Short mmCIF file of C-alpha atoms and ligand atoms in Angstrom, two decimals:
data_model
loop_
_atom_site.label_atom_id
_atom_site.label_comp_id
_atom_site.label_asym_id
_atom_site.label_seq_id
_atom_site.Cartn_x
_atom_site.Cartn_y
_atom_site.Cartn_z
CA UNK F 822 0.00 0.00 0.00
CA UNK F 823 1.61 3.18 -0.93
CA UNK F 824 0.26 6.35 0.59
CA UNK F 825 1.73 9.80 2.56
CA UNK F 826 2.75 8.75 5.88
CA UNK F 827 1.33 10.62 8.44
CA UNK F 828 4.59 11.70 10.45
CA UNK F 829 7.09 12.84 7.47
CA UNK F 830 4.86 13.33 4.88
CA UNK F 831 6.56 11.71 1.85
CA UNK F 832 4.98 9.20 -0.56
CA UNK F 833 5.99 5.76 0.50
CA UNK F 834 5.31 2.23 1.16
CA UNK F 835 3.13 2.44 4.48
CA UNK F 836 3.01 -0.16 7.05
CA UNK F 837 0.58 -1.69 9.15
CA UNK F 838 1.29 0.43 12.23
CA UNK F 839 0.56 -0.66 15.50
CA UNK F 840 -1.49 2.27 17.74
CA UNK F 841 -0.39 1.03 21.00
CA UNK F 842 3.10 -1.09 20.51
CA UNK F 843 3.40 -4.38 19.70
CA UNK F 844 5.50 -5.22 22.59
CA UNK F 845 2.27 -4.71 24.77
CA UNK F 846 -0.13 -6.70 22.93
CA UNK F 847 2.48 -9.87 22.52
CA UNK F 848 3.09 -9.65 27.09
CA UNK F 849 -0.86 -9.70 27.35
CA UNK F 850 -1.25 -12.86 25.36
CA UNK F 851 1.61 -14.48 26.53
CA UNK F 852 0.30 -14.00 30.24
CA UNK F 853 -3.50 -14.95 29.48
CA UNK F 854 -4.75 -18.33 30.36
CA UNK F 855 -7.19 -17.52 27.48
CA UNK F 856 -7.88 -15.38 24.81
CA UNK F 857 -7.65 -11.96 24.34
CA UNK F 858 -11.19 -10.21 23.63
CA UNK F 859 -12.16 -6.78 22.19
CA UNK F 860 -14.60 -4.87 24.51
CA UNK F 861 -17.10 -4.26 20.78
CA UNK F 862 -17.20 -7.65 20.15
CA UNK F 863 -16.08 -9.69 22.99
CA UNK F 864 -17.33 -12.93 21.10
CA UNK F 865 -14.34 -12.25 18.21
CA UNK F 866 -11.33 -13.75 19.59
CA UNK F 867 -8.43 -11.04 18.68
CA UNK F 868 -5.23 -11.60 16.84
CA UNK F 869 -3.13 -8.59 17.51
CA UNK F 870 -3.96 -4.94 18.43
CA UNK F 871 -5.17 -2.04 16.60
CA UNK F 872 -3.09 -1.34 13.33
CA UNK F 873 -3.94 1.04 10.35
CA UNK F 874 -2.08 2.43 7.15
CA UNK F 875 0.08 5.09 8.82
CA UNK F 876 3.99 4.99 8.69
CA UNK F 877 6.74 4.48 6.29
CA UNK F 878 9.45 1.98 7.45
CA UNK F 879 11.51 4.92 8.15
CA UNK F 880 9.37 6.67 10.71
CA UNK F 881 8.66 3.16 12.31
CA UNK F 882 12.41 2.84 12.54
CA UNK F 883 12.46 6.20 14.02
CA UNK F 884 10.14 5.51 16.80
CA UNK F 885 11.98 1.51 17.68
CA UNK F 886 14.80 2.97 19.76
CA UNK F 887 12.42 5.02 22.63
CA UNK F 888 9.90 2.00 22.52
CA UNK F 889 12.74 -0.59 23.29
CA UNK F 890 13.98 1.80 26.00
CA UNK F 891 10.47 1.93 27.50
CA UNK F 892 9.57 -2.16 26.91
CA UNK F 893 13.07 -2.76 28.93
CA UNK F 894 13.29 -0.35 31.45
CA UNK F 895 9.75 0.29 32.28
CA UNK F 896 7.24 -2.09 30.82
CA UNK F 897 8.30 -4.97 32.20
CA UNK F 898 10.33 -4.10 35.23
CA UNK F 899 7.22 -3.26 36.42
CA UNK F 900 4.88 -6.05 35.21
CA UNK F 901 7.52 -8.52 35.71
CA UNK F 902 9.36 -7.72 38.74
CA UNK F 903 6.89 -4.90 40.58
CA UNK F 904 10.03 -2.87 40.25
CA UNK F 905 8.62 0.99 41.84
CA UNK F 906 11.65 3.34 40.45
CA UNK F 907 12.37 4.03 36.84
CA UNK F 908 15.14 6.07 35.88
CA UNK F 909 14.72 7.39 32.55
CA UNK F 910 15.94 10.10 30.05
CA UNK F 911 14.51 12.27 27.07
CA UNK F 912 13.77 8.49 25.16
CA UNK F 913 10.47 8.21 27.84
CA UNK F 914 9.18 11.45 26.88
CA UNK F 915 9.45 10.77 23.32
CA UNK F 916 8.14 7.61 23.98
CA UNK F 917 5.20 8.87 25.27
CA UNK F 918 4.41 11.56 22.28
CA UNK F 919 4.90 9.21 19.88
CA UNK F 920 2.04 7.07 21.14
CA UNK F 921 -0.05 9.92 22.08
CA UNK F 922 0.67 11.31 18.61
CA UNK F 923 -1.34 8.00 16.67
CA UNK F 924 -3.58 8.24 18.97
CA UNK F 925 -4.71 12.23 18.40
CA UNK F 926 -3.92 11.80 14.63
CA UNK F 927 -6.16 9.30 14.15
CA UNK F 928 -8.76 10.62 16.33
CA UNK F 929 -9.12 14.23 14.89
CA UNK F 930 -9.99 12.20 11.66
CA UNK F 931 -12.44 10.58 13.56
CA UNK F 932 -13.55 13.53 15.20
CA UNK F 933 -13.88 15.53 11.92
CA UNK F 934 -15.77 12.29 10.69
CA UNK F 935 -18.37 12.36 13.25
CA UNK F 936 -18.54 16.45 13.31
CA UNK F 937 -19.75 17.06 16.35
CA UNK F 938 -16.83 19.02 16.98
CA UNK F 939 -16.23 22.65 18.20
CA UNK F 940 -14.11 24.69 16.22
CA UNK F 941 -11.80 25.70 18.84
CA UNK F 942 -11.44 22.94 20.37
CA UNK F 943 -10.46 21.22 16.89
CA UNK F 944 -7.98 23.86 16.77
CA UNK F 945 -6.18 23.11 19.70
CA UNK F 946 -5.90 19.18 18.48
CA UNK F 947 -4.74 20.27 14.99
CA UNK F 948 -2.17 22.61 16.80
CA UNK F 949 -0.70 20.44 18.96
CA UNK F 950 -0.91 17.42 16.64
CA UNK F 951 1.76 19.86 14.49
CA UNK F 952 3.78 20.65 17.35
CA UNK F 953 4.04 16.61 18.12
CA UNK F 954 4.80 15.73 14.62
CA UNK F 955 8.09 18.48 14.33
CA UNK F 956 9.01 17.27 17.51
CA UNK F 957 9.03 13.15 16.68
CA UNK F 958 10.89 14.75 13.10
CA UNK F 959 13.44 16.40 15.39
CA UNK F 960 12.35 19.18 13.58
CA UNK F 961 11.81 21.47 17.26
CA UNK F 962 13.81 20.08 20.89
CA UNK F 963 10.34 21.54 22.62
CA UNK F 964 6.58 20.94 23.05
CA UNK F 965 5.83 24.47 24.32
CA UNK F 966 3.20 23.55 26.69
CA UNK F 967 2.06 20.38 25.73
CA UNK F 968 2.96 18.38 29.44
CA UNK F 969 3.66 14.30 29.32
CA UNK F 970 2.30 12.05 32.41
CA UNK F 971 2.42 8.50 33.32
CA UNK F 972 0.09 7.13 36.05
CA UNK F 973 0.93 3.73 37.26
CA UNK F 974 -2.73 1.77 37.91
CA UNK F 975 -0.88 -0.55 40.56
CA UNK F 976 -2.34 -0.51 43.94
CA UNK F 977 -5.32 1.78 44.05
CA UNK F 978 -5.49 3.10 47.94
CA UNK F 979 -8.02 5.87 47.41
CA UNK F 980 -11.06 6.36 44.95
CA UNK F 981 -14.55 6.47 45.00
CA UNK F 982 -16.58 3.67 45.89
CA UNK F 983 -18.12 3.04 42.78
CA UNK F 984 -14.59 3.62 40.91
CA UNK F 985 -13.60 0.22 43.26
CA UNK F 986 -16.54 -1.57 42.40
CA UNK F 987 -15.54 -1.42 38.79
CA UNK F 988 -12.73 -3.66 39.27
CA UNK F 989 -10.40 -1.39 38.39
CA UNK F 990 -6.99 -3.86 38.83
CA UNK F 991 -8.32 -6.18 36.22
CA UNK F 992 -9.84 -4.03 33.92
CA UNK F 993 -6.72 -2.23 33.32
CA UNK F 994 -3.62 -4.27 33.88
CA UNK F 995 -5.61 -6.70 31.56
CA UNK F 996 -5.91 -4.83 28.42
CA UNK F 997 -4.32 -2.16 26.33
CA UNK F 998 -6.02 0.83 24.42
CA UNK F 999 -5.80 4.58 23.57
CA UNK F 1000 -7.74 7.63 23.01
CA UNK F 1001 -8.06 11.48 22.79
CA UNK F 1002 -10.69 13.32 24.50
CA UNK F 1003 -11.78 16.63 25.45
CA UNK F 1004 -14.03 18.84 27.77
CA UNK F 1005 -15.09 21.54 25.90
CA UNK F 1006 -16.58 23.30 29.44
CA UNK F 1007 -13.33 22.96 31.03
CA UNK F 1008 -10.99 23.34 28.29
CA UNK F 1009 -9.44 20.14 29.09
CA UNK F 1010 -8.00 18.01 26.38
CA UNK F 1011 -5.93 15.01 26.48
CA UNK F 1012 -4.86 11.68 25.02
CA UNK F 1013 -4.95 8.67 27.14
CA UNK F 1014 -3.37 5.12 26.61
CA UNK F 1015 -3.27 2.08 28.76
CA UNK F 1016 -0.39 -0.15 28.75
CA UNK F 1017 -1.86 -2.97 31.09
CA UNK F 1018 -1.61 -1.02 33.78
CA UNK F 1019 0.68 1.91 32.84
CA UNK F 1020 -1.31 4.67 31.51
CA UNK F 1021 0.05 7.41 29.31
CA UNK F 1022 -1.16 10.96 28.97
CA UNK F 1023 0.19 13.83 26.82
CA UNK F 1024 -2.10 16.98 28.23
CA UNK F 1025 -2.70 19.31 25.71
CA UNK F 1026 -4.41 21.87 27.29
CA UNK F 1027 -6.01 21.88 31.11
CA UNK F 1028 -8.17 23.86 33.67
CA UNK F 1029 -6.63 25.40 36.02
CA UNK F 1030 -8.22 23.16 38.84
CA UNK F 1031 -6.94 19.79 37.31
CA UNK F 1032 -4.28 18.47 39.40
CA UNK F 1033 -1.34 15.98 38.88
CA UNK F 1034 1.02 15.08 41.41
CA UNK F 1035 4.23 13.20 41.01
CA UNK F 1036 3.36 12.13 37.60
CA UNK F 1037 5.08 14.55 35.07
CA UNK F 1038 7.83 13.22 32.85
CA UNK F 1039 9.80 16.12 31.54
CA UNK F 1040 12.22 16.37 28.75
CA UNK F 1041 15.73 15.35 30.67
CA UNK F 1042 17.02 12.65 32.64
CA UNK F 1043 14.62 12.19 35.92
CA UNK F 1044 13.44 9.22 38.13
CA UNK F 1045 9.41 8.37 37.91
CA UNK F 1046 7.87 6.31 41.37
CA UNK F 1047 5.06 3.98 40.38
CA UNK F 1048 3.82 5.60 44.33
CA UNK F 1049 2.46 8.30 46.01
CA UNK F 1050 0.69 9.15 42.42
CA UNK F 1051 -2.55 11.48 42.95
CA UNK F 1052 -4.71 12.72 40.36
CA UNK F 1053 -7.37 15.00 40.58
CA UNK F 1054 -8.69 15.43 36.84
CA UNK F 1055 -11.41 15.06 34.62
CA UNK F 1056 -9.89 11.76 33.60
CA UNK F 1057 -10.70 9.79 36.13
CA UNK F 1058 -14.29 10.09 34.32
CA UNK F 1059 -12.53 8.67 31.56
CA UNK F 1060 -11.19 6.24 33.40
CA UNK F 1061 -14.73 4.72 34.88
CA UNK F 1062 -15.98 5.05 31.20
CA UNK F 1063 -13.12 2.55 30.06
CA UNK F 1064 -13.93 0.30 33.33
CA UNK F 1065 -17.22 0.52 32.87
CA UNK F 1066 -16.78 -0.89 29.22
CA UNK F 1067 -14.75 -3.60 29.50
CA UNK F 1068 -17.02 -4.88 32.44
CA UNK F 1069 -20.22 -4.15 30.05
CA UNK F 1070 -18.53 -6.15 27.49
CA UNK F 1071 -18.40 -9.58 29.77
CA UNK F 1072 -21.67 -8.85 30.03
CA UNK F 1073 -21.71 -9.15 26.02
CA UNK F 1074 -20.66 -12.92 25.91
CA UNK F 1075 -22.90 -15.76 24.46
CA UNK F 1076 -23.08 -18.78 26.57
CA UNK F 1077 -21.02 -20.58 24.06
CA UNK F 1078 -18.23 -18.31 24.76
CA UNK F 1079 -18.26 -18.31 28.19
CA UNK F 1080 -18.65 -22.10 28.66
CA UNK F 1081 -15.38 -22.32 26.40
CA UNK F 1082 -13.89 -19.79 29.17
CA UNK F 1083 -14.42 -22.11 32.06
CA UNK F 1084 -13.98 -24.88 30.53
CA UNK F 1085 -10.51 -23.04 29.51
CA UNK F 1086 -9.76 -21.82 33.20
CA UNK F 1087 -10.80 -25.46 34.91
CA UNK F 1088 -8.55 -27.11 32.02
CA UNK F 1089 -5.73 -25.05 33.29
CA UNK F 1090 -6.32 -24.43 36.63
CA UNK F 1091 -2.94 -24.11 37.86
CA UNK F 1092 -1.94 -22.20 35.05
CA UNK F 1093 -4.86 -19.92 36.02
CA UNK F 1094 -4.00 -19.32 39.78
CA UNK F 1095 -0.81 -18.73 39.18
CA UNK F 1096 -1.44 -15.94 36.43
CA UNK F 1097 -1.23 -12.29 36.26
CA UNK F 1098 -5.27 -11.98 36.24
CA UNK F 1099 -5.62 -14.08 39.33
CA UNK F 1100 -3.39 -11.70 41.32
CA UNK F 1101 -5.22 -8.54 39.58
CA UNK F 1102 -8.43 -10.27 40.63
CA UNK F 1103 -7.36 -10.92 44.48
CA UNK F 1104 -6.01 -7.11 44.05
CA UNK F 1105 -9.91 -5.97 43.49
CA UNK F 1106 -11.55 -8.64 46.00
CA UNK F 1107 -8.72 -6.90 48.52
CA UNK F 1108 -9.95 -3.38 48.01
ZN1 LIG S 675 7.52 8.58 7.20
#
């Protein structure tokens, strides 16, 4: 398929590029007893993750180094070894753009599509979709104020009680996604993406009242705590939306399908105790 690719613009061979990396998809199959289910159509078993038309080799190239970076020295530190402490350099923050960047180019298109849309806030999207692109291009050292977060979904202490009854442990350190939104009221607008647990937000634009503590990851060397995180933010709406449809979407099942599930989990019942989903599961009973 030959097309422009959406970061530098030049006529080339596209590939099928992954939204959320591939890395993530591959660790959440590996570690299911199961299969791995879409939240539309939970009764479609899925293959891989979301992938469209967008990049030319080279700009897939150009995003490999960060993503290894983030895959070693993040990703599955903490999945793997509940490692707390991440030292990291300028590679997390592009990391984080980069996937933040498929996600918002994508989803203007989609919000254009749909066009529902306000004006200005389309503007602010098609603004800082620019400044992301001539950053990833290496084209600008800067994001002006465009602000890059990562909030670790490990061991909720605090939320609301309906937030807990969600199961919030399993519903996201079992699946993997992305998004843009916006609040129009608030001037709030964001991109979102869960990593099975680790969720990434580039922040666009925010009210003044949002607040984000000990989750920034700037532009230099630093050290990020999976700890002590506290958000205050019209996300966490977002949030119990995403919760709210992955539970919905058991609910979705035929009985065919979830016979095959038990039968799957009683099959492999030590398999299944000792899995990642069992201890995500004990995490919810627990809280
Ligand atoms: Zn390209």
């Amino acid at each position: 398929m030959i097309g422009k690719c959406a970061l530098c613009y030049r006529e080339r061979e596209l590939q099928l590029s992954h939204i959320i990396p591939k890395f993530v998809i591959r660790y959440l199959k590996k570690t299911s007893v199961g299969n791995i289910r879409r939240t539309d159509n939970p009764n479609k078993v899925v293959q891989d993750g979301e992938k469209y038309y967008l990049l030319c080799k080279d700009c897939e190239e150009r995003f490999n180094s960060a993503e290894t970076l983030f895959a070693n020295k993040v990703f599955y530190p903490y999945l793997i070894d509940n490692k707390e402490e991440f030292k990291y350099d300028e590679w997390l923050y592009y990391f984080i753009t980069s996937v933040s960047w498929r996600n918002l180019y994508l989803d203007i298109t989609n919000f254009v599509k749909v066009g529902d849309i306000q004006i200005d806030d389309l503007h602010v999207l098609i603004d800082s979709e620019k400044i992301m692109r001539d950053y990833l291009m290496k084209k600008r050292n800067d994001m002006g104020n465009i602000k890059n977060h990562i909030f670790f979904f490990g061991d909720i202490r605090e939320a609301y009680k309906e937030f807990k009854q969600q199961n919030p442990h399993v519903a996201f350190s079992r699946s993997e996604g992305g998004h843009t939104f916006y609040n129009s009221k608030r001037k709030t607008y964001m991109s979102i993406s869960n990593l099975m647990g680790i969720i990434l937000i580039t922040i666009y634009k925010m009210h003044s009242e949002e607040y984000w503590e000990n989750t920034e990851i700037y532009n230099c060397r630093g050290i990020i705590r999976a700890k002590n995180q506290y958000i205050k933010s019209v996300v966490g709406q977002e949030f119990f939306e995403w919760m709210k449809e992955i539970n919905e979407s058991q609910l979705k099942l035929n009985s065919h399908q979830k016979e095959k599930i038990v039968k799957n989990i009683i099959e492999n019942k030590e398999e299944f105790i000792n899995s990642k989903i069992f201890e995500q599961m004990m995490k919810d009973r627990k809280s």
